[in-house]
Coordinates of C-alpha atoms in Angstrom, one line a residue:
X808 CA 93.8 78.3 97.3
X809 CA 92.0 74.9 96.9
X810 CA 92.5 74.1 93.5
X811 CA 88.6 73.0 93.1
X812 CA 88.2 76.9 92.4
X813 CA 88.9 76.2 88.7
X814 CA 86.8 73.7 88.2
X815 CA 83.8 74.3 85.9
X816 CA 82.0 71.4 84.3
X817 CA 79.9 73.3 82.0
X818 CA 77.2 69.9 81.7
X819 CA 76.9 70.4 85.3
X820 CA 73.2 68.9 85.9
X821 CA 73.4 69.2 89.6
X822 CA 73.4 72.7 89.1
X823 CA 70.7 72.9 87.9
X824 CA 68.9 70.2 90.2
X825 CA 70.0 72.0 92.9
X826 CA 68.3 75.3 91.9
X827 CA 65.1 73.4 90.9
X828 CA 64.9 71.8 94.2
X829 CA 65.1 75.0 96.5
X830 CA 61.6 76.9 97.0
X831 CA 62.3 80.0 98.6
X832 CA 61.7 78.1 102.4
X833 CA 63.9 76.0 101.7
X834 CA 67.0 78.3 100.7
X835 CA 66.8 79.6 103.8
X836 CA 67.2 76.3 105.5
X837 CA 70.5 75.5 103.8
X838 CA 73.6 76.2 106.0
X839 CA 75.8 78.8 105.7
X840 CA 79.3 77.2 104.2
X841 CA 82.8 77.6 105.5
X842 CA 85.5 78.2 104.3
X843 CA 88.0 75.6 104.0
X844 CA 91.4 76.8 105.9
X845 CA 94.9 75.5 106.2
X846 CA 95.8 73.7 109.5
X847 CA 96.8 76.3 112.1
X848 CA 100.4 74.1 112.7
X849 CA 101.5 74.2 109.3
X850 CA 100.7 77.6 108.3
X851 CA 102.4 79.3 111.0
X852 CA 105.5 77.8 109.1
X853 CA 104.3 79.4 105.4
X854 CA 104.2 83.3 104.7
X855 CA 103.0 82.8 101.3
X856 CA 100.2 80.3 101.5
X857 CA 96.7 82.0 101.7
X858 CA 95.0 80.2 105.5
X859 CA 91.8 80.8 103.6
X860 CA 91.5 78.1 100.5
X861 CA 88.0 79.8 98.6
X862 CA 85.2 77.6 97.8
X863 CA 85.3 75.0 95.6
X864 CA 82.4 75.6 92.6
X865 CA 80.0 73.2 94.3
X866 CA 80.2 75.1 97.4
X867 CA 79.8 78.4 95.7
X868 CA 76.8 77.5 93.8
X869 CA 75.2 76.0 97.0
X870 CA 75.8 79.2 98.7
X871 CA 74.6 81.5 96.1
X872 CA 71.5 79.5 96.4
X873 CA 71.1 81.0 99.6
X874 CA 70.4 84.6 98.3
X875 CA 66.9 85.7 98.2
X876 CA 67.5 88.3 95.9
X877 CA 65.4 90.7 97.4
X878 CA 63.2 92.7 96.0
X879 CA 64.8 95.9 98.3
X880 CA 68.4 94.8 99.0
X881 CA 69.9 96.4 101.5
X882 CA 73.5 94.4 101.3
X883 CA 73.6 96.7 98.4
X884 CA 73.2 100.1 100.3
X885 CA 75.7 98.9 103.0
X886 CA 78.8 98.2 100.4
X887 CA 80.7 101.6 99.9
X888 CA 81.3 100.9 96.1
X889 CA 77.4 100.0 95.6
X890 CA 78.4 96.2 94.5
X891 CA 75.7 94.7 92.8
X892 CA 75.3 92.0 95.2
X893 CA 72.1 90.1 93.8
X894 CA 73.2 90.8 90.3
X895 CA 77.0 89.1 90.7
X896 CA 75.2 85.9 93.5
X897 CA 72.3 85.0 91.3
X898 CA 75.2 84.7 87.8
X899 CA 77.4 82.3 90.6
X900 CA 73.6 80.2 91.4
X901 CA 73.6 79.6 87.2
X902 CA 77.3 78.5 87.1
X903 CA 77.5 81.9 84.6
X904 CA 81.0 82.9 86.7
X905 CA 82.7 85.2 84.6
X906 CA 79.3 86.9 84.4
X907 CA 79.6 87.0 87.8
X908 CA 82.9 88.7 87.8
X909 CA 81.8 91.4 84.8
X910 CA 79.4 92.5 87.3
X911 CA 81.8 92.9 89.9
X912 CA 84.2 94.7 87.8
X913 CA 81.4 97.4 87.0
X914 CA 81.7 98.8 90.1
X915 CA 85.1 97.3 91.8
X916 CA 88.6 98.0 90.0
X917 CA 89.6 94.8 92.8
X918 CA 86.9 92.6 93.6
X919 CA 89.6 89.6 94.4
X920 CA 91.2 92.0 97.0
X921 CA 88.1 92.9 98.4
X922 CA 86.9 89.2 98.8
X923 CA 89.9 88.8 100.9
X924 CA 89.9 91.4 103.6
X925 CA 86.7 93.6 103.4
X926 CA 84.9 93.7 106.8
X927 CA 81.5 92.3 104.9
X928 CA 80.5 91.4 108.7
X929 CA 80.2 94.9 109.5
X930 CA 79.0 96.3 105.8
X931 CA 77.4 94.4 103.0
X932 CA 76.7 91.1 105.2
X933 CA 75.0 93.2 108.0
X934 CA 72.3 94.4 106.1
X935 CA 71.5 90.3 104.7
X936 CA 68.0 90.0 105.4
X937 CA 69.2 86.7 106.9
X938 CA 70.0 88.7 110.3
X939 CA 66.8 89.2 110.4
X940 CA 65.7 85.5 110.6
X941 CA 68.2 84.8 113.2
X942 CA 70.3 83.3 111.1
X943 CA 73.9 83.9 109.0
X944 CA 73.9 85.9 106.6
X945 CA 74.8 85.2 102.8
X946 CA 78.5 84.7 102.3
X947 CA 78.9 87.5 99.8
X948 CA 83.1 87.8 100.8
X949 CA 83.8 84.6 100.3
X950 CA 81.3 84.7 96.9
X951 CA 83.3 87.4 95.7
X952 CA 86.4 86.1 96.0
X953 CA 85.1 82.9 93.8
X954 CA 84.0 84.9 91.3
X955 CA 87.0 87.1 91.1
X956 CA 89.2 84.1 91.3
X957 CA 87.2 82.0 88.7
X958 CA 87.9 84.7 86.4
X959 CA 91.5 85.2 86.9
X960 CA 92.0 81.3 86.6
X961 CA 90.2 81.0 83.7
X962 CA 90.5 83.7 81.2
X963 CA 87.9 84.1 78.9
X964 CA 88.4 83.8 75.3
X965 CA 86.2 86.8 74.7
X966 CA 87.9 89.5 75.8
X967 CA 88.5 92.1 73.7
X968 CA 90.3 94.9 72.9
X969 CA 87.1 96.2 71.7
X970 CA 86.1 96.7 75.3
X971 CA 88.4 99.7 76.2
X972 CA 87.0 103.1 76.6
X973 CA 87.0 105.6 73.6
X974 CA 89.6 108.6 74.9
X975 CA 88.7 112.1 75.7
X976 CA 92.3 112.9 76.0
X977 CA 92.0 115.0 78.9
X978 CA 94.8 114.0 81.6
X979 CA 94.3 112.9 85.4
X980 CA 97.4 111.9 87.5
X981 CA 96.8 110.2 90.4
X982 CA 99.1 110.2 93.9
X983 CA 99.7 106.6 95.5
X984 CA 98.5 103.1 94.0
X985 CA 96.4 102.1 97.6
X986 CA 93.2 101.2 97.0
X987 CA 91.7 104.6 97.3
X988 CA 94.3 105.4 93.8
X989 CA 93.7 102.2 92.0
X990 CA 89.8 102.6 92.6
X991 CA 89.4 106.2 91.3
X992 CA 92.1 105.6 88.2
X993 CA 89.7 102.5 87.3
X994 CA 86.5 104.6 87.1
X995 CA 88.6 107.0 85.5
X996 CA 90.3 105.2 82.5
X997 CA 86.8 103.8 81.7
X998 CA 85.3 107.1 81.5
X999 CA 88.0 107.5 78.6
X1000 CA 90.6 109.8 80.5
X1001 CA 94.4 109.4 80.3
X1002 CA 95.2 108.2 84.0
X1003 CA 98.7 108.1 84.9
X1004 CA 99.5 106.5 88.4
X1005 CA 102.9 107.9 90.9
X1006 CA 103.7 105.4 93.2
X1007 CA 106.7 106.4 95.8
X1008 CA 108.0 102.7 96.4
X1009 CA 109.2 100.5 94.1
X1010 CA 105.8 98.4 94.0
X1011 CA 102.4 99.3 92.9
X1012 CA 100.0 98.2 95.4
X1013 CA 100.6 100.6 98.3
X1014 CA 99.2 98.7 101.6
X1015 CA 98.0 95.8 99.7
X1016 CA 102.0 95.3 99.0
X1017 CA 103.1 96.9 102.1
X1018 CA 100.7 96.2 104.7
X1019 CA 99.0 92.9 104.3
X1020 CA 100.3 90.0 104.6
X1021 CA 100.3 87.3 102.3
X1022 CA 99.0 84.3 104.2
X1023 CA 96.1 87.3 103.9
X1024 CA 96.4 88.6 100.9
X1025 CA 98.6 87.1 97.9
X1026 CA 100.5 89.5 95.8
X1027 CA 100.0 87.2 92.6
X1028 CA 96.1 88.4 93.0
X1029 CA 97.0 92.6 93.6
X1030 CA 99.2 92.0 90.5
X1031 CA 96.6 90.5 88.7
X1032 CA 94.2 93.2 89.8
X1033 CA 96.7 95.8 88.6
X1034 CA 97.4 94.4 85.5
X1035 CA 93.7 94.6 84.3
X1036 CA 93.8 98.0 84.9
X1037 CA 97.0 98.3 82.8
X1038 CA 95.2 96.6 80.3
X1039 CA 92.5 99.0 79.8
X1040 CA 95.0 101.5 79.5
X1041 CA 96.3 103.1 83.3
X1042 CA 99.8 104.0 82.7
X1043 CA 102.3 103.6 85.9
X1044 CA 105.1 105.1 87.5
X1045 CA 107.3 103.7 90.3
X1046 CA 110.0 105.4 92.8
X1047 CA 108.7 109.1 92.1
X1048 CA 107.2 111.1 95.5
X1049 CA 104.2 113.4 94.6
X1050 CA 105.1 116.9 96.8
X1051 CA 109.3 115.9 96.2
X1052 CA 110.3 114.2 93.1
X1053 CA 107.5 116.1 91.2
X1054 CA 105.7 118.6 93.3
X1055 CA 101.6 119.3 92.5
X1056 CA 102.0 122.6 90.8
X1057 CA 104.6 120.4 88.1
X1058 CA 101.9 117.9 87.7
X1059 CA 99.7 120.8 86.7
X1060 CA 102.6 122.2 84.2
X1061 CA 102.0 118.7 82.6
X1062 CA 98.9 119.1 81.5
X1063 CA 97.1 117.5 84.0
X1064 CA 93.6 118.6 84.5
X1065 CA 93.6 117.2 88.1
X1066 CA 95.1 115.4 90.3
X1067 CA 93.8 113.0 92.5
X1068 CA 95.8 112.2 96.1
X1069 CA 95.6 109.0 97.8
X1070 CA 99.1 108.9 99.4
X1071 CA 97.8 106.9 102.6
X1072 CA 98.4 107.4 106.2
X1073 CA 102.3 106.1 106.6
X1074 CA 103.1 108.3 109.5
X1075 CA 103.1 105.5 112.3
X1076 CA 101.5 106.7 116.0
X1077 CA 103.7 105.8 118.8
X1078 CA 102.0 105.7 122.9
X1079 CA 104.5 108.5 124.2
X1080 CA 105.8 106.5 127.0
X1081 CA 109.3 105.7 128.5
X1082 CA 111.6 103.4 126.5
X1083 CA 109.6 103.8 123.1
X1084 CA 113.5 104.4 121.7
X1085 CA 114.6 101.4 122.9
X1086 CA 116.2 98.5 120.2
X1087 CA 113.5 96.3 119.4
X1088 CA 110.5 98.2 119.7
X1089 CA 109.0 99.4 116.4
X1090 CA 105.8 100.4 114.4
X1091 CA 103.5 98.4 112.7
X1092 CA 104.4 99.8 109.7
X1093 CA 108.3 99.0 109.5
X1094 CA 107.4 95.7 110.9
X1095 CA 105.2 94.9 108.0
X1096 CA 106.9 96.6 105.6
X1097 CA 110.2 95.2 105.8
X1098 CA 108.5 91.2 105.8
X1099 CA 105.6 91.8 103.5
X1100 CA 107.1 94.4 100.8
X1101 CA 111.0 93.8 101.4
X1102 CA 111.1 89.9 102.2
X1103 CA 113.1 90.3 105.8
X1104 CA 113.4 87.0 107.0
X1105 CA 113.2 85.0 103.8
X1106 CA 115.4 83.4 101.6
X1107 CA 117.3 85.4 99.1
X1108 CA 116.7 88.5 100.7
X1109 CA 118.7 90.9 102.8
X1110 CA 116.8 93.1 104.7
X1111 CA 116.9 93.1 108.5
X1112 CA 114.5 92.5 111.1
X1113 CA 114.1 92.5 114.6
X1114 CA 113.0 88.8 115.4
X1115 CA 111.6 88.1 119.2
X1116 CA 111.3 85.2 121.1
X1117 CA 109.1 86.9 123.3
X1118 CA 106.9 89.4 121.1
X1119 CA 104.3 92.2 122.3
X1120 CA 101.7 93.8 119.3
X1121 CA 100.2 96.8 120.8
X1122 CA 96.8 97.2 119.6
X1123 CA 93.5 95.5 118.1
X1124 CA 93.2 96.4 114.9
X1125 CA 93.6 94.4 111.6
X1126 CA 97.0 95.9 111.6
X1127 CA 97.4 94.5 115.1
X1128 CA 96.4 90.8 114.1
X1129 CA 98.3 91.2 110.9
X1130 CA 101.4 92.2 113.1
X1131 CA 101.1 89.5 116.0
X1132 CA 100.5 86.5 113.1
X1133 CA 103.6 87.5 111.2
X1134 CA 105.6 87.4 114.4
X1135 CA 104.4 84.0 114.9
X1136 CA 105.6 83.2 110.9
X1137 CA 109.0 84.8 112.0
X1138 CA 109.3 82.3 115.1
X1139 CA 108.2 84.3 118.0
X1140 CA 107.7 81.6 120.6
X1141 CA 104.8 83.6 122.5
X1142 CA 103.8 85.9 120.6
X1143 CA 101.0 88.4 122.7
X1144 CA 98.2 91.0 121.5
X1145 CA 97.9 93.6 124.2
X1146 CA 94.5 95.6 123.8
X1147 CA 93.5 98.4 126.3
X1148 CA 89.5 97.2 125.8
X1149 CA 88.2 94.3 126.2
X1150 CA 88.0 91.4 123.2
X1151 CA 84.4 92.4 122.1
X1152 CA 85.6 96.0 121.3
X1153 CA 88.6 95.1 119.3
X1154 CA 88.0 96.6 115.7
X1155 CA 89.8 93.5 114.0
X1156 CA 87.9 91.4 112.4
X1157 CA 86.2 88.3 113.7
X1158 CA 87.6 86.0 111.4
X1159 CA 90.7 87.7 111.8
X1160 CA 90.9 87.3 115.5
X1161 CA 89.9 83.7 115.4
X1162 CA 92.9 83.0 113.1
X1163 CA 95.2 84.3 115.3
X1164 CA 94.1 82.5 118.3
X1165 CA 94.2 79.3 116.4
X1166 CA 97.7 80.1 115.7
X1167 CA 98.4 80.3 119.6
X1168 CA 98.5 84.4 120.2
X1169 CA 97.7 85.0 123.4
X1170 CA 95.7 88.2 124.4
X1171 CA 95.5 90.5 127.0
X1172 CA 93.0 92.6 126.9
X1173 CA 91.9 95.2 129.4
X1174 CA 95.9 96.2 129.8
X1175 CA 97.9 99.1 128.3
X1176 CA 101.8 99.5 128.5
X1177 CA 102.9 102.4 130.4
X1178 CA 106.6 101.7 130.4
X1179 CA 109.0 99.3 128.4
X1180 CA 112.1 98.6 130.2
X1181 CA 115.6 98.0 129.0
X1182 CA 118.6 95.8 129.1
X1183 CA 122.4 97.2 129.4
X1184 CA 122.6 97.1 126.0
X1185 CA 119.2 99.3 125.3
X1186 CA 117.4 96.5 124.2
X1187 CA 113.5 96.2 125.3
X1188 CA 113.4 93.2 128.1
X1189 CA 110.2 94.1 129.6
X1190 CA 106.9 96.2 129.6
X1191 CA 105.2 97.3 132.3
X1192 CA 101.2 96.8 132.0
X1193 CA 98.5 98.8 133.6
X1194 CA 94.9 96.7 133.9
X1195 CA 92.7 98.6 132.9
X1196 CA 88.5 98.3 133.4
X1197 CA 85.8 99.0 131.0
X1198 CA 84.1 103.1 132.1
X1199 CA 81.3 105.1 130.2
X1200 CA 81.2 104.9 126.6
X1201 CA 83.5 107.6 124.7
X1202 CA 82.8 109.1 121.5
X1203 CA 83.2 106.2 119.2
X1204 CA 80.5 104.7 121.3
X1205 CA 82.7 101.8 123.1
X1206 CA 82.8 101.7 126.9
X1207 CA 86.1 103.8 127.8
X1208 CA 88.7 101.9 129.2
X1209 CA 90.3 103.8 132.7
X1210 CA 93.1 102.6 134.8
X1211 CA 92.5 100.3 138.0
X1212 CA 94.8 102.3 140.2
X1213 CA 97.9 100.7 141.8
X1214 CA 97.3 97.3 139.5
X1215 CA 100.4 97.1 137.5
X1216 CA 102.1 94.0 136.3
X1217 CA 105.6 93.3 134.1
X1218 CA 106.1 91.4 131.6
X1219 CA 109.3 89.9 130.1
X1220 CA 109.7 90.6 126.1
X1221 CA 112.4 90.9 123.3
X1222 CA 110.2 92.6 120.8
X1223 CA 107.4 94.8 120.7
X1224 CA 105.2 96.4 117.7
X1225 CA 103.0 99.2 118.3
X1226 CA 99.8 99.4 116.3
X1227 CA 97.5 101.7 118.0
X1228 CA 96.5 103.8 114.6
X1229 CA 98.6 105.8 111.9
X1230 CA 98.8 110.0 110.7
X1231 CA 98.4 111.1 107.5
X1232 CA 100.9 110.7 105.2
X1233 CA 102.5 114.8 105.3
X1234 CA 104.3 115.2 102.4
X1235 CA 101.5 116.6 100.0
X1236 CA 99.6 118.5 102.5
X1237 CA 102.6 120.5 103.5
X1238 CA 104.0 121.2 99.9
X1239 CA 100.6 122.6 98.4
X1240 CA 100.1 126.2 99.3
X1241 CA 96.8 127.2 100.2
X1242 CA 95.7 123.3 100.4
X1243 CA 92.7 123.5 103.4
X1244 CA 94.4 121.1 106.2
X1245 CA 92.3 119.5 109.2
X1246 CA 94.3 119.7 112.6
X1247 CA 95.0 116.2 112.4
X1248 CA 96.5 116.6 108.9
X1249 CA 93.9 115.5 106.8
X1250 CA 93.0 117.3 103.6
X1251 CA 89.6 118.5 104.3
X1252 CA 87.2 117.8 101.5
X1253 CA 83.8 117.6 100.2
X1254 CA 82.8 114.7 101.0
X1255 CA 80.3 114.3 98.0
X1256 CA 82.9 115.0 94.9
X1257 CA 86.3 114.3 97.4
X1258 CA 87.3 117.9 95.9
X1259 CA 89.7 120.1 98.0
X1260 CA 90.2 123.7 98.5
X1261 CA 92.5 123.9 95.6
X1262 CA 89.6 123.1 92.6
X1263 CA 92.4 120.8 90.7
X1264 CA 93.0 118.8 93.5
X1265 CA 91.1 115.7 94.8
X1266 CA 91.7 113.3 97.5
X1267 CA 90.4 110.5 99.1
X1268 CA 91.6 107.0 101.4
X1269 CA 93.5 107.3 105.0
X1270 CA 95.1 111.1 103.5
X1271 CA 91.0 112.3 104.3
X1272 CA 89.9 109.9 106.8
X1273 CA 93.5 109.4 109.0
X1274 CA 93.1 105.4 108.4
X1275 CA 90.4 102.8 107.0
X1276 CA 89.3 99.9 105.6
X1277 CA 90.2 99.3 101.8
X1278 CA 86.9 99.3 100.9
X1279 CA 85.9 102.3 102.5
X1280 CA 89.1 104.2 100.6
X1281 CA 88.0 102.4 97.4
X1282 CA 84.6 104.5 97.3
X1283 CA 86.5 107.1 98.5
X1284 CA 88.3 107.0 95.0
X1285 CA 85.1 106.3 93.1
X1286 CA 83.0 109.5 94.9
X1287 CA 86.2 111.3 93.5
X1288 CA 86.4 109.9 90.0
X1289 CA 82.5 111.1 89.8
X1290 CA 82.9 114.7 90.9
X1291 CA 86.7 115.0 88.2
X1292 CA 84.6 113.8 86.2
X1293 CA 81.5 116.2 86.5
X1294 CA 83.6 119.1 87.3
X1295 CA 85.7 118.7 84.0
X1296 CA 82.9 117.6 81.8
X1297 CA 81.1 120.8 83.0
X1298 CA 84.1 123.1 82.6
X1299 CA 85.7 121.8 79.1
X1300 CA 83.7 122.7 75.9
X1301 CA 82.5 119.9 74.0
X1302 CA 84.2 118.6 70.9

């Protein structure tokens, strides 16, 4: 991260200039910024260096400046957690940053997370009343990151113990430290309940540990994140599985009044086709989890890791991009995205697919693997490729993609990772008698209090919706903390 980020002259006069000398006209005449980024040849070589920098404070402020702070705004409405977008952009336009970041931590337990890999394209951003204009739309990710960073960089003498929440004493455990568990045991402990966290692996984080990268998404700043929430009080445990080391109807014996699953989607998918058991192909999910969370391929660690020279990612999710960008870090030579749609209907993220390209991935889209082929030895050598073309739209609204018949082509490869989507996680659903299960082995819920069939039991993240965007688990966990928190306030006398 540029180190301009902590940077702060308090007697900053063009700040103030700057704000004096923008009528609303001409705010919407100032470009958007961008974000500064390593050079694609060097950060191929790094795992641990962020390829976005952040702003520096000039750059923030000129940014902010942008915001209209609409009398109706809709960015607002399109963030699942219900930021207060104007509220945290105008504190950044007056240099008042960790005022900035109190307002994001209102409604965010990890507003530095979510300034790193949100999909503000496709929520808050696409509501910017900029789009209507014709023009870009405010940078609210990257203004969130600043914020969040600012604070973490520079810790303000005037926090408090005085700040933490009175306790009711009433206990809430929680399943899984994703985003969809950190976000509902933040809401939770400031409501004043005793929130204790179970995370099976040896890390707190879930898939911000496990699943993203760091070049993407540092571990210092999940730690950080985490350790605030220690801080106001969220107690965690490590190495214990929910539904085997402690099974739901023990965390009831316990005293908990309710419980609160967010144990993720870990079950990888696989295609179903010939040679899926050969050595050297593997999920998305090993893949990433033995480089991000266990260090394979890095100094001072032991774990093992298929490394290709020739490496095919399945797939064109974030997952997908994450996958095909580590390869490259682990010294694929070609390393190759292969997407059954074309490039305008990849889910991944713009930004994300631009990175990737800059870091020489090659793509083929419009093909799907139908076969991988094997050496004497059973290692994967080749995959055989179907081209597809672009039909009628399916249910998800994208055009369909069916085979061209008889065009098949091969492909040489020593290593391929298969990211086309993930299951629910099935330990909790199948150890919970009487739990209401969806075919596809989500917990069924209410969507408007995340409450199951069993009244103690709450969920929320990929265990409900079968795979997500952290943002989209983190209001998942927030809906949830409400409805505990109505259900139990209506249910327990009053002292």
């Amino acid at each position: 991260m540029s180190d301009t980020t902590t940077s702060s002259p308090r007697d900053a006069a063009w700040r103030e200039e700057l704000r004096a000398a923008h009528t609303a006209k001409q705010r919407t005449s100032i470009p958007r910024v961008k974000m500064p980024e390593l050079d694609p040849d060097y950060r191929v070589t790094t795992f641990t260096e962020e390829v976005n920098q952040g702003l520096s404070e000039q750059q923030a402020v000129l940014e902010a400046t942008r915001c209209m702070d609409c009398p109706d705004p809709q960015c607002i409405t399109g963030c699942p957690v219900n930021i207060n977008i104007p509220g945290f952009i105008k504190n950044i336009e007056r240099g008042h940053f960790h005022e900035a970041a109190e307002v994001l931590k209102e409604t965010s337990a990890l507003p530095a997370v979510c300034g790193r890999v949100c999909p503000q394209e496709k929520q808050c951003e696409s509501r910017c009343i900029y789009l209507k204009m014709k023009k870009a739309p405010v940078a609210i990710g990257y203004l969130e990151r600043y914020a969040a960073d600012y604070d973490r960089l520079n810790p303000s003498s005037e926090d408090s113990p005085s700040t933490l929440p009175v306790a009711n004493g009433i206990k809430v455990a929680v399943a899984g430290s994703g985003p969809a568990g950190l976000s509902f045991a933040g809401d939770m402990i400031k409501r004043g309940y005793d929130v204790t966290v179970y995370e099976a692996l040896h890390e707190i984080g879930g898939v911000l540990k496990y699943g993203i990268p760091e070049f993407r998404l540092p571990n210092a700043v999940v730690d950080v994140e985490i350790e605030g929430l220690r801080k106001l009080g969220v107690k965690f445990v490590t190495d214990c599985i929910i539904g085997k080391t402690l099974s739901f109807a023990d965390l009831l014996a316990e005293g908990y009044a309710a419980v609160f699953v967010a144990s993720g989607a870990g079950l990888p998918r696989f295609m179903g086709i010939p040679g899926e058991n050969l050595i050297g192909v593997m999920s998305s999910n090993e893949y990433l989890t033995r480089v991000n969370l266990m260090g394979a391929g890095r100094e001072g660690h032991d774990t093992p890791v298929a490394r290709g020279h020739v490496a095919a990612i399945i797939g064109g999710g974030n997952t997908a991009m994450d996958s095909v960008r580590t390869a490259r870090r682990m010294g694929a030579e070609r390393a190759i995205i292969v997407y059954r749609r074309s490039e305008a209907e990849m889910p991944a993220r713009i930004e994300e697919v631009k990175h990737a390209k800059e870091e020489g991935v090659e793509f083929m889209t419009l093909h799907n693997p139908v076969e991988y082929l094997g050496d004497e030895k059973g290692r994967v050598r080749a995959m055989r490729l179907q081209r597809m073309e672009l039909g009628e739209p399916d249910a998800s609204g994208r055009r369909a993609p069916v085979p061209v018949e008889g065009d098949i082509v091969e492909i040489p490869v020593d290593m391929v990772i298969v990211s086309v989507g993930v299951s629910p996680n099935p330990l909790i659903p199948s150890s919970v008698e009487g739990l209401d299960v969806s075919r596809r082995g989500t917990i069924v819920v209410n969507e408007a209090s995340m409450q199951s069939s069993i009244p103690e039991l709450y969920a929320g993240g990929d265990i409900v919706r079968g795979g997500a965007t952290v943002i989209l688990a983190m209001g998942d966990g927030r809906r949830a903390a409400a409805g505990v928190h109505e259900a139990l306030t209506h249910t327990r006398p009053q002292e």
